[in-house]
Amino acid sequence: MSLYLGVMSGTSLDGLDVALVEQEGTQMPRLLASHYTPMPVELGAQLLALCHSGPDEIARSALAEHAWAELAAQAIDQLLQQAGLSAERIRAIGSHGQTVRHEPHRGFTVQIGNPALLAELTGICVVADFRRRDVAAGGQGAPLVPAFHQALFGSERPRAILNVGGFSNLTLLAPEQPVRGFDCGPGNVLLDAWIQQQRGERFDQDGAWANSGQPVEPLLQQMLADAFFRIAGPKSTGRERFNLAWLQEQLRQHPPLPAADVQATLLELTACSIAEALQHNLPTAEELLVCGGGARNRRLMQRLAEQLPHCQVASTDSRGLPADWIEAMAFAWLAHCCLEGIPANCPEVTGARGRRILGAIYPA
């Protein structure tokens, strides 16, 4: 039996998820403990700024990833204390790092997190930089979790796994077919950006503000006309495409709208892009299991269920796997795969030329 830690910091920039996972041979990992550390406001702003070109980027990036590694080390120490474990008991940390650029069509993706410093601060081997090998092999480098979803949830009936973080991605699982998956489009990223700009709040609790407004159908259809939604997978996206500037350009083409109606329309954009992608790519799906922060958005879950009446929509909590920790668990598992020499990408998902061992190893 080996113990791993998975550290996930998503595009929502809300905080770091750390999962303690037990891995025994080829069996599925078991979640033993978890810890969440909120992202400091200043660090979040620094990381967000790095998603776009600006002055002195190299130095700002180095300083931000130094701070990120220190935050991750603190979170790991807190989890180990909570679990009553020493660092020596952990075989490796699987660190996703923080994505600041993702442009696979130009041949690169960038996740920062200073894994060398993280190994130094924790005294634990770190496996990081999971995405770039897939991109080097011609893939999108994302999403990477479908292989993990398949291992956890593969079954004899067609089902889909949906992760809703800053962006949403689907994993499609059907009997006797290779796993498929792709990014659907914005998840929480536009919802969070709009409520932050309009109300100074970091996110829309339970989708309550969106629920107070009315979706604006012409605006929704205009947003859905974006070319990204017409691309067949493999495909992935990020803040480079869907951001506040993109939203403001959409709004400039309409008369002034109530802010709550814009929020309602953005939630509908997330729900519609997911539902349409699922209906087009796996119309026989009997079940949609949702993980990530979006699983806690009551209004979003309601709209997904309404748009997919022939598909049972539920959080992964209903299968005994906490929705908040699936991605962190996935990167613990990816660290295990790297150390064991197990290819962990899905070429059918990312478009890579073949299976690849993902990750770079930073010994303790």
Short mmCIF file of C-alpha atoms in Angstrom, two decimals:
data_model
loop_
_atom_site.label_atom_id
_atom_site.label_comp_id
_atom_site.label_asym_id
_atom_site.label_seq_id
_atom_site.Cartn_x
_atom_site.Cartn_y
_atom_site.Cartn_z
CA MET A 1 0.00 0.00 0.00
CA SER A 2 1.26 3.47 -0.90
CA LEU A 3 0.02 6.88 0.17
CA TYR A 4 -0.10 9.83 -2.21
CA LEU A 5 -1.17 13.44 -2.02
CA GLY A 6 -2.96 15.18 -4.87
CA VAL A 7 -2.89 18.99 -5.09
CA MET A 8 -5.34 20.72 -7.40
CA SER A 9 -5.60 24.43 -8.10
CA GLY A 10 -8.17 25.14 -10.80
CA THR A 11 -9.02 27.98 -13.12
CA SER A 12 -11.55 29.33 -10.63
CA LEU A 13 -8.59 30.48 -8.48
CA ASP A 14 -10.64 30.01 -5.33
CA GLY A 15 -8.14 27.85 -3.47
CA LEU A 16 -6.12 24.64 -3.27
CA ASP A 17 -7.62 21.19 -2.80
CA VAL A 18 -5.37 18.56 -1.22
CA ALA A 19 -6.41 14.91 -1.11
CA LEU A 20 -4.70 12.08 0.77
CA VAL A 21 -5.12 8.88 -1.22
CA GLU A 22 -4.33 5.25 -0.56
CA GLN A 23 -3.22 3.31 -3.62
CA GLU A 24 -2.73 -0.45 -3.52
CA GLY A 25 -1.53 -2.10 -6.71
CA THR A 26 -4.01 -1.73 -9.55
CA GLN A 27 -6.96 -1.19 -7.25
CA MET A 28 -8.83 2.07 -7.33
CA PRO A 29 -7.49 4.75 -4.99
CA ARG A 30 -9.27 5.40 -1.72
CA LEU A 31 -9.71 8.87 -0.28
CA LEU A 32 -8.46 8.98 3.31
CA ALA A 33 -8.51 12.70 4.12
CA SER A 34 -8.80 16.09 2.45
CA HIS A 35 -8.03 19.73 3.10
CA TYR A 36 -9.00 23.01 1.43
CA THR A 37 -6.95 26.19 1.63
CA PRO A 38 -8.50 29.41 0.28
CA MET A 39 -6.45 31.33 -2.27
CA PRO A 40 -5.12 34.59 -0.78
CA VAL A 41 -6.67 37.51 -2.62
CA GLU A 42 -3.32 39.04 -3.61
CA LEU A 43 -1.92 35.76 -4.94
CA GLY A 44 -5.13 35.08 -6.85
CA ALA A 45 -4.87 38.49 -8.49
CA GLN A 46 -1.24 37.85 -9.41
CA LEU A 47 -2.08 34.48 -10.99
CA LEU A 48 -5.05 35.91 -12.86
CA ALA A 49 -2.87 38.70 -14.26
CA LEU A 50 -0.44 36.10 -15.62
CA CYS A 51 -3.21 34.66 -17.80
CA HIS A 52 -2.66 37.64 -20.12
CA SER A 53 0.41 39.37 -21.52
CA GLY A 54 1.90 42.13 -19.40
CA PRO A 55 5.15 43.75 -18.26
CA ASP A 56 7.90 41.80 -16.47
CA GLU A 57 6.06 38.48 -16.85
CA ILE A 58 9.07 36.25 -16.18
CA ALA A 59 9.80 37.77 -12.77
CA ARG A 60 6.11 38.00 -11.83
CA SER A 61 5.61 34.37 -12.79
CA ALA A 62 8.61 33.24 -10.74
CA LEU A 63 7.42 35.13 -7.66
CA ALA A 64 3.83 33.91 -8.03
CA GLU A 65 4.80 30.26 -8.35
CA HIS A 66 7.12 30.60 -5.36
CA ALA A 67 4.15 31.88 -3.32
CA TRP A 68 1.93 29.13 -4.75
CA ALA A 69 4.41 26.42 -3.69
CA GLU A 70 4.62 27.88 -0.18
CA LEU A 71 0.81 27.88 0.06
CA ALA A 72 0.65 24.27 -1.16
CA ALA A 73 3.34 23.21 1.34
CA GLN A 74 1.37 24.81 4.18
CA ALA A 75 -1.81 23.04 3.07
CA ILE A 76 0.00 19.70 2.87
CA ASP A 77 1.50 20.17 6.33
CA GLN A 78 -1.96 20.93 7.74
CA LEU A 79 -3.43 17.81 6.12
CA LEU A 80 -0.62 15.58 7.38
CA GLN A 81 -1.08 16.94 10.90
CA GLN A 82 -4.81 16.35 10.62
CA ALA A 83 -4.19 12.75 9.49
CA GLY A 84 -1.44 12.12 12.07
CA LEU A 85 1.10 11.24 9.39
CA SER A 86 4.74 12.17 8.81
CA ALA A 87 6.05 13.22 5.41
CA GLU A 88 8.07 9.99 5.25
CA ARG A 89 4.82 8.00 4.89
CA ILE A 90 3.93 9.71 1.60
CA ARG A 91 5.36 8.24 -1.59
CA ALA A 92 4.70 11.30 -3.75
CA ILE A 93 2.72 14.47 -4.27
CA GLY A 94 0.88 14.83 -7.58
CA SER A 95 0.80 18.58 -8.19
CA HIS A 96 -1.30 20.03 -10.97
CA GLY A 97 0.09 23.51 -10.43
CA GLN A 98 -1.76 26.60 -11.59
CA THR A 99 -2.61 26.98 -15.26
CA VAL A 100 -1.75 30.48 -16.46
CA ARG A 101 -1.75 29.84 -20.22
CA HIS A 102 -3.32 27.06 -22.26
CA GLU A 103 -2.88 27.34 -26.01
CA PRO A 104 -2.32 23.83 -27.39
CA HIS A 105 -3.14 25.05 -30.93
CA ARG A 106 0.11 27.00 -30.62
CA GLY A 107 1.90 24.02 -29.10
CA PHE A 108 2.07 25.00 -25.44
CA THR A 109 0.37 24.90 -22.07
CA VAL A 110 1.82 26.45 -18.90
CA GLN A 111 1.20 25.35 -15.32
CA ILE A 112 3.33 27.04 -12.67
CA GLY A 113 3.91 25.82 -9.13
CA ASN A 114 7.67 25.43 -8.58
CA PRO A 115 7.66 21.67 -7.92
CA ALA A 116 11.35 21.76 -6.96
CA LEU A 117 10.57 24.18 -4.14
CA LEU A 118 7.52 22.15 -3.13
CA ALA A 119 9.71 19.04 -2.81
CA GLU A 120 12.22 21.04 -0.77
CA LEU A 121 9.59 22.48 1.57
CA THR A 122 7.74 19.22 2.18
CA GLY A 123 10.53 16.65 2.00
CA ILE A 124 8.29 14.60 -0.31
CA CYS A 125 8.85 13.55 -3.92
CA VAL A 126 6.77 15.70 -6.27
CA VAL A 127 5.38 14.68 -9.65
CA ALA A 128 4.23 17.67 -11.71
CA ASP A 129 3.99 19.08 -15.26
CA PHE A 130 1.48 16.45 -16.38
CA ARG A 131 0.09 18.24 -19.43
CA ARG A 132 3.10 19.16 -21.55
CA ARG A 133 4.04 15.61 -22.61
CA ASP A 134 0.59 15.13 -24.10
CA VAL A 135 0.88 18.48 -25.92
CA ALA A 136 4.34 17.49 -27.16
CA ALA A 137 2.71 14.39 -28.66
CA GLY A 138 0.25 16.54 -30.57
CA GLY A 139 -2.53 16.50 -27.97
CA GLN A 140 -4.56 19.16 -26.22
CA GLY A 141 -3.03 18.36 -22.82
CA ALA A 142 -6.56 18.49 -21.40
CA PRO A 143 -8.76 17.19 -20.07
CA LEU A 144 -6.55 14.65 -18.29
CA VAL A 145 -9.06 13.23 -15.83
CA PRO A 146 -11.11 11.00 -18.22
CA ALA A 147 -8.74 8.05 -17.69
CA PHE A 148 -9.30 8.42 -13.96
CA HIS A 149 -13.05 8.79 -14.45
CA GLN A 150 -13.07 5.61 -16.50
CA ALA A 151 -11.21 3.73 -13.78
CA LEU A 152 -13.63 4.99 -11.12
CA PHE A 153 -16.96 4.95 -12.91
CA GLY A 154 -16.72 2.70 -15.96
CA SER A 155 -19.76 0.42 -16.15
CA GLU A 156 -21.92 -1.70 -18.40
CA ARG A 157 -24.31 1.15 -19.15
CA PRO A 158 -23.63 4.45 -20.91
CA ARG A 159 -22.89 7.28 -18.53
CA ALA A 160 -21.06 10.58 -18.49
CA ILE A 161 -18.93 12.27 -15.86
CA LEU A 162 -19.04 16.05 -15.76
CA ASN A 163 -16.46 18.19 -14.03
CA VAL A 164 -17.49 21.82 -13.56
CA GLY A 165 -14.70 24.06 -12.34
CA GLY A 166 -13.77 27.30 -14.05
CA PHE A 167 -14.48 25.38 -17.25
CA SER A 168 -16.60 22.30 -17.79
CA ASN A 169 -15.46 19.01 -19.27
CA LEU A 170 -17.23 15.77 -20.06
CA THR A 171 -16.03 12.18 -19.93
CA LEU A 172 -18.15 9.80 -22.02
CA LEU A 173 -18.21 6.15 -20.95
CA ALA A 174 -20.00 3.57 -23.08
CA PRO A 175 -19.72 -0.25 -23.05
CA GLU A 176 -17.13 -1.65 -25.44
CA GLN A 177 -16.07 1.81 -26.62
CA PRO A 178 -12.92 3.79 -25.87
CA VAL A 179 -13.33 6.58 -23.36
CA ARG A 180 -14.03 9.96 -24.92
CA GLY A 181 -13.97 13.44 -23.44
CA PHE A 182 -13.50 17.14 -24.11
CA ASP A 183 -14.04 20.61 -22.69
CA CYS A 184 -17.59 21.86 -23.17
CA GLY A 185 -16.90 25.55 -22.53
CA PRO A 186 -17.23 27.93 -19.57
CA GLY A 187 -18.17 26.39 -16.26
CA ASN A 188 -17.96 28.88 -13.41
CA VAL A 189 -15.42 31.25 -14.95
CA LEU A 190 -17.86 33.78 -16.43
CA LEU A 191 -20.36 33.42 -13.59
CA ASP A 192 -17.62 34.20 -11.07
CA ALA A 193 -16.18 37.08 -13.11
CA TRP A 194 -19.56 38.76 -13.55
CA ILE A 195 -20.65 38.53 -9.91
CA GLN A 196 -17.23 39.76 -8.78
CA GLN A 197 -17.48 42.77 -11.07
CA GLN A 198 -21.11 43.59 -10.26
CA ARG A 199 -21.42 42.67 -6.58
CA GLY A 200 -17.91 42.14 -5.24
CA GLU A 201 -18.66 38.49 -4.41
CA ARG A 202 -16.32 35.64 -5.35
CA PHE A 203 -19.06 33.26 -6.52
CA ASP A 204 -22.83 32.88 -6.79
CA GLN A 205 -23.83 30.73 -3.80
CA ASP A 206 -26.22 27.98 -4.99
CA GLY A 207 -26.81 30.00 -8.17
CA ALA A 208 -29.19 32.19 -6.15
CA TRP A 209 -28.41 35.42 -7.99
CA ALA A 210 -28.75 33.70 -11.37
CA ASN A 211 -32.06 32.26 -10.22
CA SER A 212 -33.30 35.78 -9.40
CA GLY A 213 -32.91 36.87 -13.04
CA GLN A 214 -34.31 35.77 -16.38
CA PRO A 215 -32.17 34.35 -19.18
CA VAL A 216 -32.00 36.61 -22.23
CA GLU A 217 -32.54 34.28 -25.18
CA PRO A 218 -30.99 36.47 -27.93
CA LEU A 219 -27.86 36.95 -25.81
CA LEU A 220 -27.70 33.22 -25.06
CA GLN A 221 -27.95 32.28 -28.74
CA GLN A 222 -25.31 34.86 -29.63
CA MET A 223 -22.94 33.35 -27.05
CA LEU A 224 -23.63 29.81 -28.25
CA ALA A 225 -22.74 30.93 -31.78
CA ASP A 226 -19.08 31.17 -30.70
CA ALA A 227 -17.05 28.90 -32.98
CA PHE A 228 -15.70 26.88 -30.03
CA PHE A 229 -19.07 25.23 -29.46
CA ARG A 230 -19.15 23.95 -33.05
CA ILE A 231 -15.73 22.27 -32.86
CA ALA A 232 -15.82 18.49 -32.54
CA GLY A 233 -13.45 17.03 -29.97
CA PRO A 234 -10.67 16.66 -29.10
CA LYS A 235 -10.87 20.22 -27.82
CA SER A 236 -9.98 22.21 -24.73
CA THR A 237 -10.24 25.83 -23.75
CA GLY A 238 -9.33 28.34 -21.06
CA ARG A 239 -9.27 31.97 -20.00
CA GLU A 240 -7.48 32.86 -23.22
CA ARG A 241 -10.84 32.51 -25.00
CA PHE A 242 -13.62 32.87 -22.43
CA ASN A 243 -13.03 35.79 -20.09
CA LEU A 244 -14.60 39.04 -18.91
CA ALA A 245 -13.48 40.84 -22.09
CA TRP A 246 -15.29 38.19 -24.17
CA LEU A 247 -18.43 38.72 -22.10
CA GLN A 248 -18.23 42.49 -22.39
CA GLU A 249 -17.93 42.19 -26.18
CA GLN A 250 -21.08 40.04 -26.20
CA LEU A 251 -22.93 42.61 -24.07
CA ARG A 252 -21.90 45.53 -26.30
CA GLN A 253 -24.12 44.09 -29.01
CA HIS A 254 -27.25 44.40 -26.81
CA PRO A 255 -29.14 47.17 -25.06
CA PRO A 256 -28.26 47.49 -21.35
CA LEU A 257 -29.51 44.46 -19.40
CA PRO A 258 -30.23 43.92 -15.70
CA ALA A 259 -27.13 42.41 -14.11
CA ALA A 260 -29.10 39.47 -12.66
CA ASP A 261 -30.43 38.65 -16.15
CA VAL A 262 -26.86 38.50 -17.45
CA GLN A 263 -25.98 36.11 -14.62
CA ALA A 264 -29.02 33.97 -15.45
CA THR A 265 -27.95 33.89 -19.09
CA LEU A 266 -24.41 32.86 -18.18
CA LEU A 267 -25.70 29.99 -16.07
CA GLU A 268 -27.89 28.96 -19.01
CA LEU A 269 -24.82 29.10 -21.27
CA THR A 270 -23.01 26.65 -19.00
CA ALA A 271 -26.01 24.32 -18.75
CA CYS A 272 -26.88 24.46 -22.46
CA SER A 273 -23.33 23.89 -23.70
CA ILE A 274 -23.04 20.82 -21.46
CA ALA A 275 -26.47 19.39 -22.30
CA GLU A 276 -26.04 19.91 -26.04
CA ALA A 277 -22.58 18.33 -26.01
CA LEU A 278 -23.87 15.28 -24.13
CA GLN A 279 -26.94 14.86 -26.33
CA HIS A 280 -24.83 15.13 -29.48
CA ASN A 281 -21.99 12.84 -28.41
CA LEU A 282 -23.66 10.27 -26.15
CA PRO A 283 -27.44 10.50 -26.61
CA THR A 284 -27.92 7.11 -24.92
CA ALA A 285 -26.39 8.29 -21.62
CA GLU A 286 -28.52 7.12 -18.72
CA GLU A 287 -26.64 8.98 -16.02
CA LEU A 288 -24.64 12.19 -15.62
CA LEU A 289 -22.44 12.29 -12.52
CA VAL A 290 -21.23 15.77 -11.64
CA CYS A 291 -18.11 16.75 -9.70
CA GLY A 292 -16.21 19.97 -9.09
CA GLY A 293 -17.50 23.21 -7.62
CA GLY A 294 -20.41 23.31 -10.07
CA ALA A 295 -21.93 20.29 -8.34
CA ARG A 296 -22.66 22.63 -5.41
CA ASN A 297 -24.54 25.11 -7.63
CA ARG A 298 -28.12 24.09 -6.94
CA ARG A 299 -29.56 26.13 -9.81
CA LEU A 300 -27.08 24.71 -12.32
CA MET A 301 -27.85 21.15 -11.25
CA GLN A 302 -31.56 21.91 -11.60
CA ARG A 303 -31.14 23.28 -15.12
CA LEU A 304 -29.04 20.29 -16.18
CA ALA A 305 -31.73 17.92 -14.93
CA GLU A 306 -34.43 19.91 -16.77
CA GLN A 307 -32.47 19.92 -20.03
CA LEU A 308 -31.64 16.20 -19.78
CA PRO A 309 -35.00 14.66 -18.82
CA HIS A 310 -34.03 11.16 -19.94
CA CYS A 311 -30.74 11.16 -18.04
CA GLN A 312 -30.36 10.95 -14.27
CA VAL A 313 -28.30 13.92 -13.06
CA ALA A 314 -26.59 13.55 -9.68
CA SER A 315 -23.45 14.55 -7.82
CA THR A 316 -20.67 11.96 -7.52
CA ASP A 317 -21.47 12.17 -3.78
CA SER A 318 -24.30 9.76 -4.58
CA ARG A 319 -21.68 7.16 -5.56
CA GLY A 320 -19.65 7.66 -2.41
CA LEU A 321 -17.02 9.90 -4.02
CA PRO A 322 -17.10 13.51 -2.78
CA ALA A 323 -17.56 15.88 -5.71
CA ASP A 324 -15.11 18.41 -4.26
CA TRP A 325 -12.16 16.03 -4.22
CA ILE A 326 -12.31 14.04 -7.48
CA GLU A 327 -9.75 16.19 -9.32
CA ALA A 328 -7.26 16.28 -6.46
CA MET A 329 -7.60 12.49 -6.22
CA ALA A 330 -6.97 12.27 -9.95
CA PHE A 331 -3.59 14.01 -9.68
CA ALA A 332 -2.57 11.73 -6.81
CA TRP A 333 -3.42 8.82 -9.13
CA LEU A 334 -1.50 10.41 -12.00
CA ALA A 335 1.57 10.66 -9.74
CA HIS A 336 1.23 6.93 -9.03
CA CYS A 337 0.96 6.18 -12.76
CA CYS A 338 4.09 8.22 -13.50
CA LEU A 339 6.19 6.51 -10.86
CA GLU A 340 4.97 3.08 -11.99
CA GLY A 341 5.58 3.83 -15.68
CA ILE A 342 1.90 3.60 -16.60
CA PRO A 343 0.69 5.71 -19.56
CA ALA A 344 -2.20 7.82 -18.28
CA ASN A 345 -3.40 10.01 -21.12
CA CYS A 346 -6.29 9.08 -23.44
CA PRO A 347 -5.37 9.81 -27.08
CA GLU A 348 -9.06 9.57 -28.02
CA VAL A 349 -9.69 12.46 -25.63
CA THR A 350 -6.70 14.74 -26.18
CA GLY A 351 -5.78 13.89 -29.75
CA ALA A 352 -2.21 12.87 -28.85
CA ARG A 353 -0.38 10.51 -31.19
CA GLY A 354 -0.46 7.73 -28.62
CA ARG A 355 -0.34 6.75 -24.96
CA ARG A 356 2.26 8.59 -22.92
CA ILE A 357 3.63 8.53 -19.39
CA LEU A 358 2.75 11.92 -17.96
CA GLY A 359 4.63 13.99 -15.43
CA ALA A 360 8.12 15.10 -14.39
CA ILE A 361 9.65 13.78 -11.15
CA TYR A 362 11.27 15.98 -8.52
CA PRO A 363 12.77 13.67 -5.85
CA ALA A 364 12.62 14.72 -2.21
#
